[in-house]
mmCIF file of C-alpha atoms in Angstrom:
data_model
loop_
_atom_site.group_PDB
_atom_site.id
_atom_site.type_symbol
_atom_site.label_atom_id
_atom_site.label_comp_id
_atom_site.label_asym_id
_atom_site.label_seq_id
_atom_site.Cartn_x
_atom_site.Cartn_y
_atom_site.Cartn_z
ATOM 1 C CA MET A 1 29.226 74.067 68.713
ATOM 2 C CA ARG A 2 30.787 73.770 65.417
ATOM 3 C CA SER A 3 33.972 72.176 66.718
ATOM 4 C CA THR A 4 31.551 69.631 68.630
ATOM 5 C CA ASN A 5 29.744 68.772 65.264
ATOM 6 C CA ILE A 6 33.238 68.268 63.504
ATOM 7 C CA ILE A 7 34.256 65.867 66.531
ATOM 8 C CA ARG A 8 30.867 64.220 66.363
ATOM 9 C CA THR A 9 31.355 63.674 62.489
ATOM 10 C CA ILE A 10 34.879 62.303 62.847
ATOM 11 C CA LEU A 11 33.883 60.003 65.389
ATOM 12 C CA LEU A 12 31.025 58.672 63.261
ATOM 13 C CA ASN A 13 33.434 58.184 60.450
ATOM 14 C CA LEU A 14 35.715 56.349 62.575
ATOM 15 C CA LEU A 15 32.895 54.063 63.786
ATOM 16 C CA PHE A 16 31.637 53.558 60.272
ATOM 17 C CA ALA A 17 35.164 52.449 59.172
ATOM 18 C CA GLY A 18 35.467 50.101 62.100
ATOM 19 C CA ILE A 19 32.228 48.460 61.082
ATOM 20 C CA VAL A 20 33.136 48.026 57.460
ATOM 21 C CA SER A 21 36.498 46.753 58.597
ATOM 22 C CA CYS A 22 34.797 44.234 60.904
ATOM 23 C CA SER A 23 32.384 43.217 58.163
ATOM 24 C CA PHE A 24 34.837 42.392 55.405
ATOM 25 C CA SER A 25 37.932 41.168 57.407
ATOM 26 C CA GLN A 26 38.131 37.511 58.088
ATOM 27 C CA ASN A 27 40.383 35.214 60.143
ATOM 28 C CA ILE A 28 40.566 32.534 57.642
ATOM 29 C CA HIS A 29 42.168 28.993 58.587
ATOM 30 C CA PRO A 30 45.873 28.950 58.373
ATOM 31 C CA LEU A 31 47.435 27.451 55.476
ATOM 32 C CA GLU A 32 48.469 23.737 56.078
ATOM 33 C CA PRO A 33 52.029 23.121 56.580
ATOM 34 C CA VAL A 34 53.973 22.371 53.497
ATOM 35 C CA ASN A 35 54.001 18.713 52.213
ATOM 36 C CA SER A 36 56.732 16.898 53.610
ATOM 37 C CA TYR A 37 58.307 15.725 50.312
ATOM 38 C CA TYR A 38 58.174 19.220 48.843
ATOM 39 C CA LYS A 39 59.667 20.679 51.962
ATOM 40 C CA THR A 40 62.685 18.584 51.165
ATOM 41 C CA TYR A 41 62.967 20.013 47.447
ATOM 42 C CA GLY A 42 62.302 23.322 48.919
ATOM 43 C CA SER A 43 65.337 23.242 51.245
ATOM 44 C CA LEU A 44 67.692 22.915 48.203
ATOM 45 C CA SER A 45 69.077 25.967 46.427
ATOM 46 C CA ALA A 46 66.917 27.640 43.992
ATOM 47 C CA LEU A 47 69.682 29.548 42.411
ATOM 48 C CA GLN A 48 71.233 28.966 39.119
ATOM 49 C CA ASN A 49 74.016 26.308 39.055
ATOM 50 C CA SER A 50 76.851 27.193 36.661
ATOM 51 C CA SER A 51 77.392 23.596 35.598
ATOM 52 C CA ARG A 52 73.757 23.602 33.985
ATOM 53 C CA VAL A 53 73.622 27.224 33.043
ATOM 54 C CA TRP A 54 72.446 26.209 29.600
ATOM 55 C CA MET A 55 69.056 25.161 31.069
ATOM 56 C CA ASP A 56 68.414 28.825 32.082
ATOM 57 C CA THR A 57 68.032 30.000 28.491
ATOM 58 C CA ILE A 58 64.966 27.959 28.070
ATOM 59 C CA LYS A 59 61.428 29.371 28.217
ATOM 60 C CA PHE A 60 58.247 28.096 27.332
ATOM 61 C CA PRO A 61 58.092 28.304 23.540
ATOM 62 C CA TRP A 62 55.707 30.996 22.244
ATOM 63 C CA SER A 63 54.692 28.786 19.432
ATOM 64 C CA GLU A 64 53.122 26.245 21.715
ATOM 65 C CA TYR A 65 50.805 28.704 23.535
ATOM 66 C CA SER A 66 47.114 27.928 22.971
ATOM 67 C CA GLN A 67 44.850 30.631 21.943
ATOM 68 C CA GLY A 68 42.686 29.930 25.040
ATOM 69 C CA ALA A 69 45.677 30.372 27.415
ATOM 70 C CA ILE A 70 46.098 33.850 25.929
ATOM 71 C CA THR A 71 42.501 34.695 25.953
ATOM 72 C CA ASN A 72 41.769 33.770 29.465
ATOM 73 C CA SER A 73 44.495 35.986 30.678
ATOM 74 C CA LEU A 74 42.695 39.010 29.317
ATOM 75 C CA VAL A 75 39.365 38.330 31.126
ATOM 76 C CA ARG A 76 38.446 40.528 34.185
ATOM 77 C CA THR A 77 38.218 39.143 37.628
ATOM 78 C CA VAL A 78 34.954 39.096 39.740
ATOM 79 C CA TYR A 79 36.224 39.442 43.222
ATOM 80 C CA LEU A 80 40.035 39.967 42.968
ATOM 81 C CA SER A 81 40.851 43.436 42.869
ATOM 82 C CA ASN A 82 43.835 44.798 40.576
ATOM 83 C CA GLU A 83 45.541 45.901 43.849
ATOM 84 C CA ASN A 84 45.635 42.376 45.315
ATOM 85 C CA GLU A 85 46.257 40.762 41.957
ATOM 86 C CA ALA A 86 49.538 42.658 41.616
ATOM 87 C CA LYS A 87 50.719 41.239 45.009
ATOM 88 C CA LEU A 88 50.417 37.590 43.815
ATOM 89 C CA PRO A 89 53.729 37.393 41.486
ATOM 90 C CA GLY A 90 55.638 38.491 44.455
ATOM 91 C CA LEU A 91 54.560 35.780 46.762
ATOM 92 C CA ILE A 92 55.816 33.057 44.686
ATOM 93 C CA HIS A 93 58.883 32.316 42.307
ATOM 94 C CA PRO A 94 60.066 29.169 40.537
ATOM 95 C CA PRO A 95 63.585 28.086 41.066
ATOM 96 C CA ALA A 96 65.977 28.544 38.313
ATOM 97 C CA ASN A 97 66.012 25.892 35.450
ATOM 98 C CA SER A 98 69.629 24.993 36.395
ATOM 99 C CA SER A 99 69.267 25.007 40.103
ATOM 100 C CA ASP A 100 69.628 22.067 42.559
ATOM 101 C CA GLN A 101 66.085 22.178 43.485
ATOM 102 C CA THR A 102 64.739 21.865 39.977
ATOM 103 C CA ARG A 103 67.283 19.049 39.099
ATOM 104 C CA ALA A 104 65.965 17.259 42.298
ATOM 105 C CA GLU A 105 62.435 17.833 41.057
ATOM 106 C CA LEU A 106 63.072 16.473 37.541
ATOM 107 C CA ASP A 107 64.889 13.321 39.043
ATOM 108 C CA TYR A 108 61.623 12.817 41.372
ATOM 109 C CA LEU A 109 59.553 13.009 38.059
ATOM 110 C CA LEU A 110 61.451 10.465 36.524
ATOM 111 C CA SER A 111 61.129 8.144 39.496
ATOM 112 C CA LEU A 112 57.381 8.493 39.243
ATOM 113 C CA GLN A 113 57.710 7.834 35.615
ATOM 114 C CA ASN A 114 59.433 4.569 36.293
ATOM 115 C CA SER A 115 57.043 3.410 39.134
ATOM 116 C CA ARG A 116 53.800 4.392 38.180
ATOM 117 C CA THR A 117 51.133 1.679 37.822
ATOM 118 C CA LYS A 118 48.145 1.375 35.325
ATOM 119 C CA GLU A 119 45.869 1.995 38.114
ATOM 120 C CA GLN A 120 47.757 5.381 39.114
ATOM 121 C CA ILE A 121 47.916 6.359 35.221
ATOM 122 C CA ASP A 122 44.183 5.684 34.902
ATOM 123 C CA ARG A 123 43.228 7.657 38.027
ATOM 124 C CA ALA A 124 45.496 10.578 37.027
ATOM 125 C CA GLN A 125 44.106 10.548 33.509
ATOM 126 C CA TYR A 126 40.498 10.643 35.075
ATOM 127 C CA ILE A 127 41.281 13.845 37.160
ATOM 128 C CA ALA A 128 43.098 15.472 34.075
ATOM 129 C CA ASN A 129 39.542 15.813 32.452
ATOM 130 C CA ILE A 130 37.996 17.296 35.528
ATOM 131 C CA GLY A 131 38.004 21.252 35.981
ATOM 132 C CA SER A 132 35.336 23.832 35.567
ATOM 133 C CA TRP A 133 35.454 27.035 33.130
ATOM 134 C CA PHE A 134 33.503 30.329 33.846
ATOM 135 C CA ASN A 135 32.903 30.826 30.028
ATOM 136 C CA ILE A 136 30.635 27.648 29.470
ATOM 137 C CA LEU A 137 27.321 29.675 29.729
ATOM 138 C CA ASN A 138 25.066 28.244 27.077
ATOM 139 C CA PRO A 139 22.645 25.491 28.297
ATOM 140 C CA ALA A 140 22.786 24.228 24.752
ATOM 141 C CA ASP A 141 26.396 23.534 24.978
ATOM 142 C CA PRO A 142 27.037 19.906 25.388
ATOM 143 C CA ASP A 143 29.627 20.597 28.324
ATOM 144 C CA TYR A 144 27.257 22.859 30.248
ATOM 145 C CA ASN A 145 25.806 20.527 32.811
ATOM 146 C CA GLU A 146 29.251 18.588 33.108
ATOM 147 C CA ASN A 147 30.905 21.815 33.689
ATOM 148 C CA LYS A 148 28.781 22.778 36.610
ATOM 149 C CA LYS A 149 28.801 19.311 38.029
ATOM 150 C CA GLN A 150 32.389 19.373 38.133
ATOM 151 C CA LEU A 151 32.474 22.631 40.154
ATOM 152 C CA PHE A 152 31.494 20.378 43.203
ATOM 153 C CA TYR A 153 34.226 17.518 42.539
ATOM 154 C CA ILE A 154 36.254 18.723 45.539
ATOM 155 C CA ALA A 155 33.300 18.522 47.873
ATOM 156 C CA ASP A 156 32.001 15.064 46.379
ATOM 157 C CA THR A 157 32.693 13.406 49.760
ATOM 158 C CA ILE A 158 29.687 15.180 51.030
ATOM 159 C CA GLY A 159 27.418 13.150 48.695
ATOM 160 C CA SER A 160 25.857 13.476 45.317
ATOM 161 C CA TRP A 161 23.197 15.530 46.509
ATOM 162 C CA TYR A 162 25.582 18.455 47.000
ATOM 163 C CA ASN A 163 25.379 19.623 43.576
ATOM 164 C CA TYR A 164 24.796 22.632 41.268
ATOM 165 C CA GLN A 165 20.885 21.701 40.753
ATOM 166 C CA ASN A 166 20.417 21.698 44.519
ATOM 167 C CA PHE A 167 22.651 24.572 45.577
ATOM 168 C CA PRO A 168 22.299 27.304 43.200
ATOM 169 C CA ALA A 169 23.706 29.972 45.389
ATOM 170 C CA THR A 170 26.899 27.923 45.893
ATOM 171 C CA THR A 171 27.214 27.200 42.218
ATOM 172 C CA GLN A 172 27.166 30.914 41.337
ATOM 173 C CA LEU A 173 29.751 31.576 43.929
ATOM 174 C CA LEU A 174 31.933 28.823 42.559
ATOM 175 C CA LEU A 175 31.607 30.034 39.018
ATOM 176 C CA ASN A 176 32.606 33.583 39.994
ATOM 177 C CA CYS A 177 35.515 32.237 41.801
ATOM 178 C CA ILE A 178 36.506 29.998 39.116
ATOM 179 C CA GLN A 179 36.777 33.216 36.776
ATOM 180 C CA ASP A 180 39.143 34.636 39.168
ATOM 181 C CA ILE A 181 41.239 31.312 39.339
ATOM 182 C CA ARG A 182 41.351 30.835 35.627
ATOM 183 C CA VAL A 183 42.581 34.549 35.093
ATOM 184 C CA THR A 184 44.893 34.380 37.848
ATOM 185 C CA GLU A 185 46.410 30.995 36.560
ATOM 186 C CA PHE A 186 47.166 32.359 33.021
ATOM 187 C CA ARG A 187 48.361 35.638 34.111
ATOM 188 C CA LEU A 188 50.889 33.885 36.373
ATOM 189 C CA LYS A 189 51.871 31.554 33.863
ATOM 190 C CA TRP A 190 52.429 34.287 31.199
ATOM 191 C CA ASN A 191 54.410 36.254 33.890
ATOM 192 C CA PHE A 192 56.977 33.407 34.743
ATOM 193 C CA LYS A 193 56.873 31.513 31.458
ATOM 194 C CA ARG A 194 58.378 28.524 33.090
ATOM 195 C CA PRO A 195 59.128 25.611 30.642
ATOM 196 C CA ARG A 196 57.312 22.276 31.307
ATOM 197 C CA PRO A 197 59.437 19.658 33.131
ATOM 198 C CA TYR A 198 59.603 17.465 29.663
ATOM 199 C CA GLN A 199 61.056 20.553 28.084
ATOM 200 C CA LEU A 200 63.949 20.593 30.390
ATOM 201 C CA GLU A 201 64.407 16.656 30.772
ATOM 202 C CA PRO A 202 64.284 14.819 27.531
ATOM 203 C CA LYS A 203 63.991 11.471 29.344
ATOM 204 C CA LEU A 204 60.676 12.437 30.750
ATOM 205 C CA GLN A 205 57.752 10.964 28.708
ATOM 206 C CA PRO A 206 54.677 12.836 29.819
ATOM 207 C CA LEU A 207 51.346 11.110 29.543
ATOM 208 C CA THR A 208 50.057 14.399 27.946
ATOM 209 C CA GLN A 209 51.424 17.777 26.871
ATOM 210 C CA ILE A 210 50.021 21.037 27.856
ATOM 211 C CA LYS A 211 49.762 24.329 25.509
ATOM 212 C CA SER A 212 50.800 26.982 28.338
ATOM 213 C CA PRO A 213 53.688 27.261 30.727
ATOM 214 C CA SER A 214 54.190 25.306 33.827
ATOM 215 C CA PHE A 215 54.118 27.652 36.701
ATOM 216 C CA VAL A 216 51.662 27.661 38.325
ATOM 217 C CA SER A 217 49.611 24.527 38.052
ATOM 218 C CA GLY A 218 45.895 25.384 36.996
ATOM 219 C CA HIS A 219 44.331 22.112 38.158
ATOM 220 C CA THR A 220 46.247 22.401 41.411
ATOM 221 C CA LEU A 221 45.210 25.869 41.894
ATOM 222 C CA TRP A 222 41.279 25.471 41.408
ATOM 223 C CA ALA A 223 41.676 22.292 43.705
ATOM 224 C CA TYR A 224 43.187 23.862 46.649
ATOM 225 C CA THR A 225 41.207 27.219 46.220
ATOM 226 C CA GLU A 226 37.888 25.335 45.973
ATOM 227 C CA ALA A 227 39.148 23.155 48.953
ATOM 228 C CA TYR A 228 39.503 26.701 50.918
ATOM 229 C CA ILE A 229 36.263 27.929 49.883
ATOM 230 C CA PHE A 230 34.190 24.743 50.709
ATOM 231 C CA SER A 231 36.015 24.908 54.041
ATOM 232 C CA GLU A 232 34.399 28.145 54.626
ATOM 233 C CA ILE A 233 31.103 26.848 54.038
ATOM 234 C CA ILE A 234 31.474 23.519 55.679
ATOM 235 C CA PRO A 235 34.588 23.987 58.194
ATOM 236 C CA GLU A 236 34.144 20.523 59.740
ATOM 237 C CA LYS A 237 34.931 18.661 56.412
ATOM 238 C CA ARG A 238 38.244 20.875 55.599
ATOM 239 C CA GLU A 239 40.444 17.540 56.063
ATOM 240 C CA SER A 240 38.546 15.755 53.306
ATOM 241 C CA PHE A 241 38.528 18.774 50.993
ATOM 242 C CA ILE A 242 42.249 19.248 51.331
ATOM 243 C CA GLN A 243 42.825 15.548 50.777
ATOM 244 C CA ARG A 244 40.926 15.708 47.522
ATOM 245 C CA ALA A 245 43.164 18.597 46.377
ATOM 246 C CA ASP A 246 46.268 16.695 47.324
ATOM 247 C CA GLU A 247 45.273 14.000 45.026
ATOM 248 C CA VAL A 248 44.859 16.454 42.245
ATOM 249 C CA ARG A 249 48.214 17.801 42.906
ATOM 250 C CA TRP A 250 49.676 14.307 42.818
ATOM 251 C CA SER A 251 48.159 13.565 39.506
ATOM 252 C CA ARG A 252 49.901 16.502 37.820
ATOM 253 C CA GLU A 253 53.301 15.061 38.911
ATOM 254 C CA LEU A 254 52.303 11.625 37.984
ATOM 255 C CA LEU A 255 51.556 12.728 34.377
ATOM 256 C CA GLY A 256 54.758 14.255 34.051
ATOM 257 C CA ILE A 257 53.549 17.841 33.321
ATOM 258 C CA HIS A 258 54.340 19.663 36.620
ATOM 259 C CA TYR A 259 57.142 20.162 39.112
ATOM 260 C CA PRO A 260 56.426 19.861 42.672
ATOM 261 C CA SER A 261 57.082 23.564 43.086
ATOM 262 C CA ASP A 262 54.410 24.553 40.621
ATOM 263 C CA ASN A 263 51.980 22.714 42.857
ATOM 264 C CA GLU A 264 53.260 24.279 46.191
ATOM 265 C CA ALA A 265 52.894 27.815 44.519
ATOM 266 C CA SER A 266 49.405 26.978 43.509
ATOM 267 C CA ARG A 267 48.497 25.902 46.937
ATOM 268 C CA ILE A 268 49.829 29.295 48.417
ATOM 269 C CA VAL A 269 48.297 31.399 45.847
ATOM 270 C CA GLY A 270 44.769 29.701 46.405
ATOM 271 C CA TRP A 271 45.098 30.687 50.094
ATOM 272 C CA TYR A 272 46.069 34.305 49.191
ATOM 273 C CA LEU A 273 43.040 34.452 46.732
ATOM 274 C CA LEU A 274 40.577 33.579 49.653
ATOM 275 C CA LYS A 275 42.313 36.136 51.994
ATOM 276 C CA TYR A 276 42.055 38.799 49.183
ATOM 277 C CA TRP A 277 38.429 37.847 48.259
ATOM 278 C CA TYR A 278 37.418 38.635 51.805
ATOM 279 C CA ASN A 279 38.337 42.321 51.276
ATOM 280 C CA ASN A 280 35.550 42.470 48.550
ATOM 281 C CA PRO A 281 31.806 42.770 50.101
ATOM 282 C CA LEU A 282 30.484 41.214 47.092
ATOM 283 C CA PHE A 283 32.465 37.985 47.912
ATOM 284 C CA VAL A 284 31.392 38.137 51.516
ATOM 285 C CA LYS A 285 27.668 38.506 50.361
ATOM 286 C CA ASP A 286 27.881 35.708 48.174
ATOM 287 C CA LEU A 287 29.852 33.564 50.585
ATOM 288 C CA ASN A 288 27.207 34.187 53.144
ATOM 289 C CA LYS A 289 24.403 33.178 50.634
ATOM 290 C CA ALA A 290 26.139 29.678 50.110
ATOM 291 C CA LYS A 291 26.545 29.428 53.848
ATOM 292 C CA GLN A 292 22.961 30.077 54.577
ATOM 293 C CA GLU A 293 21.933 27.881 51.690
ATOM 294 C CA TRP A 294 23.879 24.912 53.229
ATOM 295 C CA ALA A 295 22.460 25.665 56.657
ATOM 296 C CA GLU A 296 18.910 25.381 55.453
ATOM 297 C CA LYS A 297 18.946 22.617 53.012
ATOM 298 C CA LYS A 298 21.726 20.240 54.407
ATOM 299 C CA SER A 299 19.109 18.612 56.578
ATOM 300 C CA LEU A 300 16.983 17.841 53.617
ATOM 301 C CA TYR A 301 19.482 15.594 52.325
ATOM 302 C CA GLN A 302 21.579 14.258 55.112
ATOM 303 C CA LYS A 303 20.536 11.079 56.415
#
C-alpha cells in the first residue's frame, strides 16, 4: 500500500512538472537570417592583426562614462533571471579592435559618412531621440507621456490608436521588458567596454557622441526586442516590426556611433531575451494579458 502511494506521488509530481513545462515553454519564431552585408563582415577574421596591434590597447575611457550608464546597470531585472542573464555575454563577442573585421566595418562607416544625405541624416537624428525608459514614472515629468508613447514606436504601422492609452496591459508589459532591456544593455557595455568607432578611426566624424561603450547598441537592442514582443502579440505583422527595427539599426551606423557588429549582437541578444523571458511565469502571464487585450480591442479601432 505504501509503495503504491509512493508511486502515485511520483507520477503526480512528474505530471505536474510536465504541466509547468508545457505552460512556460514556447516555440518562438526563429531568428531571421543574418543581414547580407553584416554576413560579409562576419566572415572576416575577428582575431587580432599584428600590423594594427596598437588598436587593441584602446578601451572606452572611464572618464567618458555617464552616471546614467552606470546607474542603469545596477537596477534589478523584472523577467530575466540571474541564471539566464549570466549566459548572455557568452553568446556574443566583439571582434578585436585590430581585426580585419573591425577594419572593414570602420571603412564601411567612413563610406556612409561620405555618402549620407541630409534627408538620411534628418531621419537618423529623429530616430536617435526615440527610446523609452523604465524609470520615468512621475506623471508630472514632462517626458512621462512621450516616454510611454514611444513604447509603441516599433508597432506604429498598426495605427496611431495602438498606444499606451488604449492598451494599458501591453504598456505595462513593455515597461517591464524595457527595464530588462536597459539593464542588459548597460551590463553588456560594461562587460566588453568596446570603444566607439570614432575612438578607433580619427577620420570618422560622428553626428553625436555617446557616453557609454559601443557593444551592444542600446537603440538596436530595444528595437529588435520590441519587434519580437509585438510579433508574439500580432504575429501576422512581424515583417513590418522587423523592418522598423532594421531602420533603427541602420540609423546608428549612419550616425557613425556603432559598428555593424554592435547591431548584429543586439539583434541576437534581443531574441534570446524573449526566449529566456518565456521561462518566467510572470512574463507569460503579462504577455497573455497583452494578447487578450489585443484580441478584445482591435475590432474597436480597425476599419
